[in-house]
Short mmCIF file of C-alpha atoms (C1' of nucleotides) in Angstrom, two decimals:
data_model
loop_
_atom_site.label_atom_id
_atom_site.label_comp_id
_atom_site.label_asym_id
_atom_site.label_seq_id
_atom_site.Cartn_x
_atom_site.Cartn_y
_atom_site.Cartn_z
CA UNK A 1 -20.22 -0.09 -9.96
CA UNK A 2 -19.62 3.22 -8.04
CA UNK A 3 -22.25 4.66 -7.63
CA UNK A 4 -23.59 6.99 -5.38
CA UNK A 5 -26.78 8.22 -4.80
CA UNK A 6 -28.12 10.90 -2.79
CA UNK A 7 -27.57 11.01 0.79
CA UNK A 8 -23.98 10.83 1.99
CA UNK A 9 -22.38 12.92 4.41
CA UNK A 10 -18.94 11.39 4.83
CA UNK A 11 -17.28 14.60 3.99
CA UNK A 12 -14.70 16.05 6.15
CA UNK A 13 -14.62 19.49 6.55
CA UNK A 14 -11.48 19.89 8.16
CA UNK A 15 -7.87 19.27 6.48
CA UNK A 16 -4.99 17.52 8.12
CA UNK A 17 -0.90 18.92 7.77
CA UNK A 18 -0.02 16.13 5.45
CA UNK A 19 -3.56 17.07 3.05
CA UNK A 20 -2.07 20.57 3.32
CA UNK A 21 1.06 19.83 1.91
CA UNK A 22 -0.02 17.79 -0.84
CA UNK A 23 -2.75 20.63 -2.10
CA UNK A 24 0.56 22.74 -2.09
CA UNK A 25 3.07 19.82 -2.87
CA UNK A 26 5.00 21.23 -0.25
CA UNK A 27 6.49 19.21 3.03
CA UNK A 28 4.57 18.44 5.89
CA UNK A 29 7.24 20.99 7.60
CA UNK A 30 6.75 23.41 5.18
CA UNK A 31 2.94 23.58 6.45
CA UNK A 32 3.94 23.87 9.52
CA UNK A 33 6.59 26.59 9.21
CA UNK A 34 4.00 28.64 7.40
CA UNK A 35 1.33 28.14 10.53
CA UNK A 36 3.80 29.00 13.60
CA UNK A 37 4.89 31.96 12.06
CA UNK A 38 1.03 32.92 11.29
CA UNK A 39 0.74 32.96 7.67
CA UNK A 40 -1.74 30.27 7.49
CA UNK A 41 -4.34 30.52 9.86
CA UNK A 42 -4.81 27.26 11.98
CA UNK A 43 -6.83 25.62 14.72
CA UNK A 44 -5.32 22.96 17.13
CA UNK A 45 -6.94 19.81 18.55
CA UNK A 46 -6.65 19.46 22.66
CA UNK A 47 -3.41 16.90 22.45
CA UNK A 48 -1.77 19.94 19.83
CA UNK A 49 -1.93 19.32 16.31
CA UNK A 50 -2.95 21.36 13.86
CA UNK A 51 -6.26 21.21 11.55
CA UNK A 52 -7.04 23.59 8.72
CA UNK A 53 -10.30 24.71 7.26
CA UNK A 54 -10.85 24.63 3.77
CA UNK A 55 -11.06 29.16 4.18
CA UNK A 56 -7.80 29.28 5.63
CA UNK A 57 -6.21 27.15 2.75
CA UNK A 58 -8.65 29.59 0.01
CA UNK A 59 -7.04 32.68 1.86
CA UNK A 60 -3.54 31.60 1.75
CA UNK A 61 -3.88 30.41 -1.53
CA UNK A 62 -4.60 34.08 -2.53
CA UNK A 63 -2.24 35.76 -0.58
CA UNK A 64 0.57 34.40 -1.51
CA UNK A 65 0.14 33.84 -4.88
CA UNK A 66 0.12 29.88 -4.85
CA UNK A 67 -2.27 28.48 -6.62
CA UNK A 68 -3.02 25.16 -5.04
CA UNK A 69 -3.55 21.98 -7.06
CA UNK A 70 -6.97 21.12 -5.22
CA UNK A 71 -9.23 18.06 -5.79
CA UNK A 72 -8.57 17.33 -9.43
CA UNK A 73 -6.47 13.95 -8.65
CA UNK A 74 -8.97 12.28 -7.52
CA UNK A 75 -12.02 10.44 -9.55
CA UNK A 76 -14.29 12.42 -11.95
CA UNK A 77 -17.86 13.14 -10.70
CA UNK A 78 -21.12 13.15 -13.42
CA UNK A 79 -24.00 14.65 -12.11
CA UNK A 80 -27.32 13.68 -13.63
CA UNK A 81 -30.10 16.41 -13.28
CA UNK A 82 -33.56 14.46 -14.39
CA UNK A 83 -36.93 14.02 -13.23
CA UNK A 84 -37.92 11.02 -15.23
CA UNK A 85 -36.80 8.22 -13.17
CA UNK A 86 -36.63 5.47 -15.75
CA UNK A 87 -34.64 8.19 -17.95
CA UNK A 88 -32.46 8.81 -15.05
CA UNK A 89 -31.89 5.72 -14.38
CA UNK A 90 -31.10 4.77 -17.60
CA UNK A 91 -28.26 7.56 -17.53
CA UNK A 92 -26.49 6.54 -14.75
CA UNK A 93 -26.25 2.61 -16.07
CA UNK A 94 -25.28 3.64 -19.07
CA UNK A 95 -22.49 6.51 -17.29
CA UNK A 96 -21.09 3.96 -14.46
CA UNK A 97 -20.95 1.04 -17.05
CA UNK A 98 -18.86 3.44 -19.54
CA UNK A 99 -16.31 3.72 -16.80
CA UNK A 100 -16.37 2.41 -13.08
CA UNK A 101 -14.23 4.96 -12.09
CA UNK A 102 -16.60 7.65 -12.57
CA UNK A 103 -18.47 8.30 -9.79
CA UNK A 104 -22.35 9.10 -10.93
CA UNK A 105 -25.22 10.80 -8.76
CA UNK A 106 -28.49 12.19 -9.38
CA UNK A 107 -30.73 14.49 -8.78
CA UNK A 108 -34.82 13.93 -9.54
CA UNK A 109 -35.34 17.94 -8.31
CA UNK A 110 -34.76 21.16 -7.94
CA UNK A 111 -33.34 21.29 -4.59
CA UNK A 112 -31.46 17.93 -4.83
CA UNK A 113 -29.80 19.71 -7.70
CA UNK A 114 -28.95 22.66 -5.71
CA UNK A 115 -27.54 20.32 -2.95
CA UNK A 116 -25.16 17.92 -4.89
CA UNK A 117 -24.15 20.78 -7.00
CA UNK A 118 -22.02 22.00 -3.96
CA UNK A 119 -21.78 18.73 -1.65
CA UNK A 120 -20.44 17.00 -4.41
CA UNK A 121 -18.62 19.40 -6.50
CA UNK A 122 -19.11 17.50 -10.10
CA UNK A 123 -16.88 17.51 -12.55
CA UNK A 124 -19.69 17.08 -15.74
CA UNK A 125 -23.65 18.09 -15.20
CA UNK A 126 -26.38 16.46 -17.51
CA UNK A 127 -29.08 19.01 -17.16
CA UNK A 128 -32.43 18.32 -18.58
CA UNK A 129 -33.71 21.88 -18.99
CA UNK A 130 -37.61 20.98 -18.30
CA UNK A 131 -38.09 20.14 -14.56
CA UNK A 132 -41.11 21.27 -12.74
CA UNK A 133 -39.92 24.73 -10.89
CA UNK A 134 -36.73 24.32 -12.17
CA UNK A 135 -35.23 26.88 -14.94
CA UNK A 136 -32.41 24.87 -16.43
CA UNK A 137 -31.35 27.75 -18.50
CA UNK A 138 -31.16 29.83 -15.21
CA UNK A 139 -29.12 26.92 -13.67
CA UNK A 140 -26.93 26.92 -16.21
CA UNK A 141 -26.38 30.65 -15.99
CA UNK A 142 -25.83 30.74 -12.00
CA UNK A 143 -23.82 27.87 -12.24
CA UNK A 144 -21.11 29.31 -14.97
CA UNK A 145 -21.65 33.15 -13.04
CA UNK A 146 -20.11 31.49 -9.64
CA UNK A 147 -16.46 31.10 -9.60
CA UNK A 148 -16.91 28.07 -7.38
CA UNK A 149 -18.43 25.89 -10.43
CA UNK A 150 -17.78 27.67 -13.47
CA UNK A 151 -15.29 24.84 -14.58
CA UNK A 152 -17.88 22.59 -14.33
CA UNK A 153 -18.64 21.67 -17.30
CA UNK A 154 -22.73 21.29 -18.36
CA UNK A 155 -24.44 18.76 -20.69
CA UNK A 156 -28.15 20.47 -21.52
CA UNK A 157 -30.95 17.50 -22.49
CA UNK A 158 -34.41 19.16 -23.72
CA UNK A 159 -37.16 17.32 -25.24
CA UNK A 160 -37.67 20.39 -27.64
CA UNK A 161 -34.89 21.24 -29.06
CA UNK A 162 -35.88 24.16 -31.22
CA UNK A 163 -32.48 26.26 -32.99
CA UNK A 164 -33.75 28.98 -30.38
CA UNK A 165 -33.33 26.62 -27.02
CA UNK A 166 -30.37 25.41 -28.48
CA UNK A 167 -28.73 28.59 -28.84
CA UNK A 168 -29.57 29.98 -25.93
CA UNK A 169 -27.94 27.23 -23.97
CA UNK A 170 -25.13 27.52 -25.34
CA UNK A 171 -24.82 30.66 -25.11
CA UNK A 172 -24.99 30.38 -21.05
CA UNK A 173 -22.04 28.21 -21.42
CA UNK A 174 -23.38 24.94 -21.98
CA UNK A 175 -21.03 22.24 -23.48
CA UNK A 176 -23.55 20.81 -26.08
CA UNK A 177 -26.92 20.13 -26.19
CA UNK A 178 -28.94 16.55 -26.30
CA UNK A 179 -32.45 16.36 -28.04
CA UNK A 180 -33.96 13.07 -26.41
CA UNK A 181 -34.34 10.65 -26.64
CA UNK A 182 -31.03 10.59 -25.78
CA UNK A 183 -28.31 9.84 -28.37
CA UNK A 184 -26.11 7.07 -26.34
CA UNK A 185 -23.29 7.23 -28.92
CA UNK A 186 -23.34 10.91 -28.58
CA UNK A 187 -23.47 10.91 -24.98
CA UNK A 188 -20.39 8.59 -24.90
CA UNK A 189 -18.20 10.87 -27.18
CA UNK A 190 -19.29 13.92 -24.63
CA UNK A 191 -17.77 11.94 -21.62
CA UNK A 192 -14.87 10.34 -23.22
CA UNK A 193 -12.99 13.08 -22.06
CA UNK A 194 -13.96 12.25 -18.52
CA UNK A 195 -12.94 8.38 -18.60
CA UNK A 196 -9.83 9.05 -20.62
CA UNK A 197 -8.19 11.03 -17.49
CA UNK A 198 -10.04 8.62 -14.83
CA UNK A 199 -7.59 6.37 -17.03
CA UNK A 200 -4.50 8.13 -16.64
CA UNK B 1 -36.00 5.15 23.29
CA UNK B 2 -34.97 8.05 20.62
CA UNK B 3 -32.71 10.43 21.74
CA UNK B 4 -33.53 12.59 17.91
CA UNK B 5 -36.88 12.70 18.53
CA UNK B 6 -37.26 13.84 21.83
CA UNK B 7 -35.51 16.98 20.77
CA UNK B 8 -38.36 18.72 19.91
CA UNK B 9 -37.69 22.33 20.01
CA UNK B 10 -34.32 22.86 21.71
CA UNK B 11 -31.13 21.75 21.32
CA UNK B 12 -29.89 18.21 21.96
CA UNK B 13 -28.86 17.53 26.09
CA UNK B 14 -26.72 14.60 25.24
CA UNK B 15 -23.54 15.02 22.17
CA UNK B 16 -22.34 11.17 20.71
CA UNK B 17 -18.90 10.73 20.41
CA UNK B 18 -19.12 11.53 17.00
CA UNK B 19 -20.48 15.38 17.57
CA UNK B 20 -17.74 15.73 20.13
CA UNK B 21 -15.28 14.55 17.29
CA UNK B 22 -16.40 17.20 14.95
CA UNK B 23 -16.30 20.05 17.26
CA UNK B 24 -12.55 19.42 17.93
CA UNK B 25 -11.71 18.28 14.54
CA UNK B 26 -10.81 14.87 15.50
CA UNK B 27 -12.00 11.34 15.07
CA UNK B 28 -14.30 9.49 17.27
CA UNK B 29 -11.38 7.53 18.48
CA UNK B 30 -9.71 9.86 19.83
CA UNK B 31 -12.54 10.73 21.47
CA UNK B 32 -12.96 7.58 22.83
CA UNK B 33 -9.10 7.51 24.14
CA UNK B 34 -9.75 10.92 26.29
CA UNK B 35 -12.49 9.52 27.52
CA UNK B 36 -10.90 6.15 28.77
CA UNK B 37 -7.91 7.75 29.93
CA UNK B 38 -9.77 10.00 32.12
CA UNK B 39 -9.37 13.41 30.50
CA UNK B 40 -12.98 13.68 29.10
CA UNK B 41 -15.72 13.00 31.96
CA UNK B 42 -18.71 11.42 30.29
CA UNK B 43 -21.82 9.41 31.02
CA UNK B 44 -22.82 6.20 29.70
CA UNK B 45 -25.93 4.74 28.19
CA UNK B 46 -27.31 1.08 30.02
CA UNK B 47 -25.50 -0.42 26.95
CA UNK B 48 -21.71 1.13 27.47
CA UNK B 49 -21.98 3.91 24.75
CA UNK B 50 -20.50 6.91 25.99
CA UNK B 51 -22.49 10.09 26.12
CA UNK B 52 -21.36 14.07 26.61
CA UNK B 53 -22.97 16.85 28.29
CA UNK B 54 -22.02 20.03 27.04
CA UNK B 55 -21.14 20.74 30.42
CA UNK B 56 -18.13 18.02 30.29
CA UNK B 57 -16.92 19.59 27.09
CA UNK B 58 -16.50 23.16 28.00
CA UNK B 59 -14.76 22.00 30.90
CA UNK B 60 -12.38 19.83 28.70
CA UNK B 61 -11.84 22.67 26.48
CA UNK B 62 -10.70 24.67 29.02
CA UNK B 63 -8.31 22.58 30.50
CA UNK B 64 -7.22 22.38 26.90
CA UNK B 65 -7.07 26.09 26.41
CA UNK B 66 -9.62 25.44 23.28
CA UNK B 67 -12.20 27.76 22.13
CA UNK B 68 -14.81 26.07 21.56
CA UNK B 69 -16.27 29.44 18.61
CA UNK B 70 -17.20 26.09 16.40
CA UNK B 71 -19.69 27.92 14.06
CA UNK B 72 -21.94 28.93 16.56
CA UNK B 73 -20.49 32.34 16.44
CA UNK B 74 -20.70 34.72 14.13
CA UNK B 75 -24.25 36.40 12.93
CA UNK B 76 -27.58 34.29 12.74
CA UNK B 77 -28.71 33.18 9.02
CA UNK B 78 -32.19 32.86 7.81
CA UNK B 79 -32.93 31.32 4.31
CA UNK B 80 -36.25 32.28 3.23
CA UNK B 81 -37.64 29.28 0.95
CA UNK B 82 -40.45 31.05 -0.93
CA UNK B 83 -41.81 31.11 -4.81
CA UNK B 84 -44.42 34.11 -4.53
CA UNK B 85 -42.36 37.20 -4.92
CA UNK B 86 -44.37 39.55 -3.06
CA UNK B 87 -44.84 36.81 0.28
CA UNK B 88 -40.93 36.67 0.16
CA UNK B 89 -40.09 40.12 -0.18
CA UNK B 90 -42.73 41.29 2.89
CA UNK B 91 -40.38 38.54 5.05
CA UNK B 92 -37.12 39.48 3.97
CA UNK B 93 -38.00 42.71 5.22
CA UNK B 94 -39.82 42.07 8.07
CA UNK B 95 -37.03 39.61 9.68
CA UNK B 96 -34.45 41.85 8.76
CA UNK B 97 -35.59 45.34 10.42
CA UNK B 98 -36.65 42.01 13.25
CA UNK B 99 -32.90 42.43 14.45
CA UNK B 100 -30.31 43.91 11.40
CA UNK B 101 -28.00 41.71 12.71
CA UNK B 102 -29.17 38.57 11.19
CA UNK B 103 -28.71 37.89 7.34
CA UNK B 104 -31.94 37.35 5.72
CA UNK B 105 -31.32 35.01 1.91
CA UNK B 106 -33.82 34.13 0.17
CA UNK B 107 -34.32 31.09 -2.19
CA UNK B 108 -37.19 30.97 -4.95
CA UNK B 109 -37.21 27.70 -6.32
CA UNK B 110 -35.93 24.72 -4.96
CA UNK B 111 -32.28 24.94 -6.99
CA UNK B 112 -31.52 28.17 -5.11
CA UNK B 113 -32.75 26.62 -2.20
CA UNK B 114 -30.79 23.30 -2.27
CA UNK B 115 -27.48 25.94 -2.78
CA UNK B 116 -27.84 28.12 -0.43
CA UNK B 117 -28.93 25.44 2.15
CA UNK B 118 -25.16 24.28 1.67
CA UNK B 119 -23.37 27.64 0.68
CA UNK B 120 -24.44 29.97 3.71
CA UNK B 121 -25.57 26.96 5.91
CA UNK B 122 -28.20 29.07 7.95
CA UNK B 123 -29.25 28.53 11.10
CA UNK B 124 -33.19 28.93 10.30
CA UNK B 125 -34.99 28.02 7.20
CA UNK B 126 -38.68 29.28 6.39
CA UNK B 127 -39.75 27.06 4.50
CA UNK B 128 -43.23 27.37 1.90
CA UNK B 129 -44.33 23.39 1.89
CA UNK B 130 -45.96 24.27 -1.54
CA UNK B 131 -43.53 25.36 -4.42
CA UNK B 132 -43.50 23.60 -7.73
CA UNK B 133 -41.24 21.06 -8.60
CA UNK B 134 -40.14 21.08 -4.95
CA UNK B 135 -42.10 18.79 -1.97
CA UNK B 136 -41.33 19.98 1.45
CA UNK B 137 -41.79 17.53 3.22
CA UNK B 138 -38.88 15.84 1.84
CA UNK B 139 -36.46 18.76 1.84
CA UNK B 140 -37.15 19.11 5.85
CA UNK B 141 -36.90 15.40 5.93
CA UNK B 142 -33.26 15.38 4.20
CA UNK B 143 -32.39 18.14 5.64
CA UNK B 144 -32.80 16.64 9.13
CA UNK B 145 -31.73 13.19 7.93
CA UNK B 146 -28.08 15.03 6.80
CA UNK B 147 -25.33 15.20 9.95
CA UNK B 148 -24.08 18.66 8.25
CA UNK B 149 -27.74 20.15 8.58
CA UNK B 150 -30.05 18.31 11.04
CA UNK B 151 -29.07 21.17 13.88
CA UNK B 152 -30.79 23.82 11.54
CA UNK B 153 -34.57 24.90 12.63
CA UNK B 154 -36.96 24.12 9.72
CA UNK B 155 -40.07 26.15 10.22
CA UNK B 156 -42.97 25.21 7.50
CA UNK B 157 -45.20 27.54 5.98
CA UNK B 158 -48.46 26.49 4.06
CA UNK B 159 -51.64 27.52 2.66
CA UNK B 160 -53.02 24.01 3.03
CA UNK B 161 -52.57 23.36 6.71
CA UNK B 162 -54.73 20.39 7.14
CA UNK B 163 -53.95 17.97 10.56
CA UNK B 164 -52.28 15.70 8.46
CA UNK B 165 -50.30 17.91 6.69
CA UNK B 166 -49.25 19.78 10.10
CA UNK B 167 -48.42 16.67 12.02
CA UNK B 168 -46.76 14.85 8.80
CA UNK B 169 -44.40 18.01 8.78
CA UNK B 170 -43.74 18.67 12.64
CA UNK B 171 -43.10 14.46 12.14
CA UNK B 172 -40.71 15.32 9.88
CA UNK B 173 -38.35 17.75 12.76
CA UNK B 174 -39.94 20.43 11.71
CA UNK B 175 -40.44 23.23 14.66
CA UNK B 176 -43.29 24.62 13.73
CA UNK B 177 -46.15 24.94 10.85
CA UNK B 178 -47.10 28.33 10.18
CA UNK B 179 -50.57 28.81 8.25
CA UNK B 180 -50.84 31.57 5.16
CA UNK B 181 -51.55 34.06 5.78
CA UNK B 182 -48.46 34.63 7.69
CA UNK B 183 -49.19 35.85 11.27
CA UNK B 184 -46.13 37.87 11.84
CA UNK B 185 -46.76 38.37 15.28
CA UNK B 186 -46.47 34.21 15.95
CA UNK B 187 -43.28 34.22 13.30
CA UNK B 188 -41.38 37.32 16.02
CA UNK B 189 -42.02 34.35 18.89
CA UNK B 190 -40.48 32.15 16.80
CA UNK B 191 -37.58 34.01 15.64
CA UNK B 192 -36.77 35.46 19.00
CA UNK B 193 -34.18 33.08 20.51
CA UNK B 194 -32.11 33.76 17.08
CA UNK B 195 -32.08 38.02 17.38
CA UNK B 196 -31.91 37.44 21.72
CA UNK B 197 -28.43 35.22 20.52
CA UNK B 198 -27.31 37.97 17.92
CA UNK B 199 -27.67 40.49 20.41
CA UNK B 200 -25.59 38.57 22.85
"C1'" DT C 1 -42.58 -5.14 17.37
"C1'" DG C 2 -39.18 -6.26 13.94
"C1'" DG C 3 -35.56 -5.28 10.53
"C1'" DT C 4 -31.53 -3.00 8.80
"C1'" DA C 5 -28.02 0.36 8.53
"C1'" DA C 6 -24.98 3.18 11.18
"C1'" DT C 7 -22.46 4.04 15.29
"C1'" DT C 8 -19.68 2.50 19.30
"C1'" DG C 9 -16.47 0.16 22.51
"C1'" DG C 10 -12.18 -2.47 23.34
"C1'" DG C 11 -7.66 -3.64 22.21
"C1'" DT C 12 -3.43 -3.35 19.47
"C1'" DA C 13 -0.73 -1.77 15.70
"C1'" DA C 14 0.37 1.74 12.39
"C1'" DT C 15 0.61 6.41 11.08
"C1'" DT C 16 1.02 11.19 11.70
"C1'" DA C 17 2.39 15.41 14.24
"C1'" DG C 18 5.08 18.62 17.06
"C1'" DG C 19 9.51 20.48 18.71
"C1'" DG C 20 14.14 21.46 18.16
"C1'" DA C 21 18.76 21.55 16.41
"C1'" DG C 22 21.18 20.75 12.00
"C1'" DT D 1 12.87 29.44 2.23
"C1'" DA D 2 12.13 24.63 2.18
"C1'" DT D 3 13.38 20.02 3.90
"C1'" DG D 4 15.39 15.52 6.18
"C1'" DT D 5 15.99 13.33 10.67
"C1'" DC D 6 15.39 11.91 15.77
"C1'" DC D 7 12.44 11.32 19.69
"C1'" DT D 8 8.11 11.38 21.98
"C1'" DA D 9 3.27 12.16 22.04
"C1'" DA D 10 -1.11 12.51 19.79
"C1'" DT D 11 -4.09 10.70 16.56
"C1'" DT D 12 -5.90 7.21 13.54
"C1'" DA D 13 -6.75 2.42 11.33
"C1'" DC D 14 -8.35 -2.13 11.78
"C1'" DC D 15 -11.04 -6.05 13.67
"C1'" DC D 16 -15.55 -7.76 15.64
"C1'" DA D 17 -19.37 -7.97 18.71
"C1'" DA D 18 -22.73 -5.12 20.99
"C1'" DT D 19 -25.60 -1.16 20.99
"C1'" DT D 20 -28.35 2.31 18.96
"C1'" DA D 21 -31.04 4.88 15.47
"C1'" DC D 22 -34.90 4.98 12.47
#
DNA sequence: TGGTAATTGGGTAATTAGGGAG
DNA sequence: TATGTCCTAATTACCCAATTAC
């Protein structure tokens, strides 16, 4: 079972050479070519190798034109965004046990929401559109207006699913949307698209 | 003894091998090989763990010819975490004509809040204890608990400041519990050391 | 005070990185 | 322009018991 709940930090937030190259599937000499004649922007450790930040690699990226095959080897991430534990709970069973690839977290609030949407970077986002102080219609929105997690792609779940709600989900660029109780089959057919490539 | 806790208001005396590690972008191995070999003075705790003063890594750095600009430099952030539009507004503008140097965001729900937190990673948060869907005491307890955010101030505002409330908060890291209605003379104390740094 | 998870130190082996000439 | 190779140095991985944080 992966799965992984809120609080992790194990993130690195700096990239070796050899992570370079592979974002760019270039040589590990290629990377460095590029940094001692200053087109990639660098720092250096004390003993005098190199370390990248992730806005160095972005600005590169842009100015020369290469677009860099980021994070999308590794596993698929499902974000669950639901208040009601047992529901929640019930989700992310259900998601890990379709696939143990898939790595699942969740998010009971607002600001947990907020938090794994950009720690994490997901991949998939069941939103249940009623939270308390939570406008999952406006989530939806921000999320599909930033250019950071536009390609995310976002699940809605509503307990009253009237044609207007509906519509006006998708129209802020919502994949489909899930009247509960929550259609299992359904939900399964959403994320087969998910487990297929954690297959590959 | 708890070397956290007694960090009340300032910054932490002592860095772990681990903080050291992330300022140079290196692992705390390495760390632990410049110290044993010498190049790294440090102090120890009564049970062998090693222990920095910032003192011993400005010297390293220089011998290194490092600059040690980790993200200390650049302006001062403040995230403003506040539902009632008019409250938020009359801070926004009052820190910002404070010192127009620092960048003032502000979050009004807990989503927002939980982004920005991790998208302009400020160096103060205002925080209202009393939004919907959102309990502050937890946010200021995660955000404290997380190794990418503990070093941020939290300062709690409320219009419920009972003793328990104040002390469960200030238990919590935060630096201070402001009462509503704001007293904007007490919030200029607390935001000096922030526009005195700007102005540096 | 007690319990549990995370960090740390030591030592050795494995991997990665930098520089330079091809 | 991008890369493969050689040599040396810097950095990291792995194991386990002790220490520390909360």
């Amino acid at each position: 079972m992966n799965m992984r709940n809120s609080q992790k930090s194990g993130e690195q937030q700096y990239l070796t050479p050899t992570q370079v190259a592979d974002m760019f599937k270039v040589s590990p000499i290629t990377v460095r070519q590029w940094s001692s004649s200053g087109k990639l922007k660098c720092q250096t450790t004390p003993g005098g190798h190199r370390r990248y930040l992730p806005s160095d690699i972005e600005e590169f990226a842009k100015t020369s034109g290469i677009n860099l095959t980021t994070s999308e080897s590794g596993p698929k991430r499902v974000l669950i965004v639901e208040d009601d534990a047992q529901l929640g709970h019930l989700l992310e069973e259900f998601i890990s046990e379709l696939d143990s690839e898939l790595e699942v977290y969740r998010a009971e609030d607002g600001f947990r929401a907020g938090e794994l949407l950009h720690t994490v970077h997901p991949d998939l986002i069941l939103l249940d559109l009623m939270m308390p102080g939570m406008n999952g219609f406006e989530v939806c929105e921000r999320v599909k207006r930033d250019n950071k997690t536009r390609d995310i792609k976002v699940v809605a779940m509503t307990g009253y699913s009237s044609e207007h709600n509906v519509n006006r989900i998708l129209a802020a660029g919502a994949e489909t949307c899930l009247s509960k109780p929550i259609d299992f089959a359904a939900l399964r057919t959403i994320l087969a698209p998910l487990t297929q490539q954690a297959h590959a």
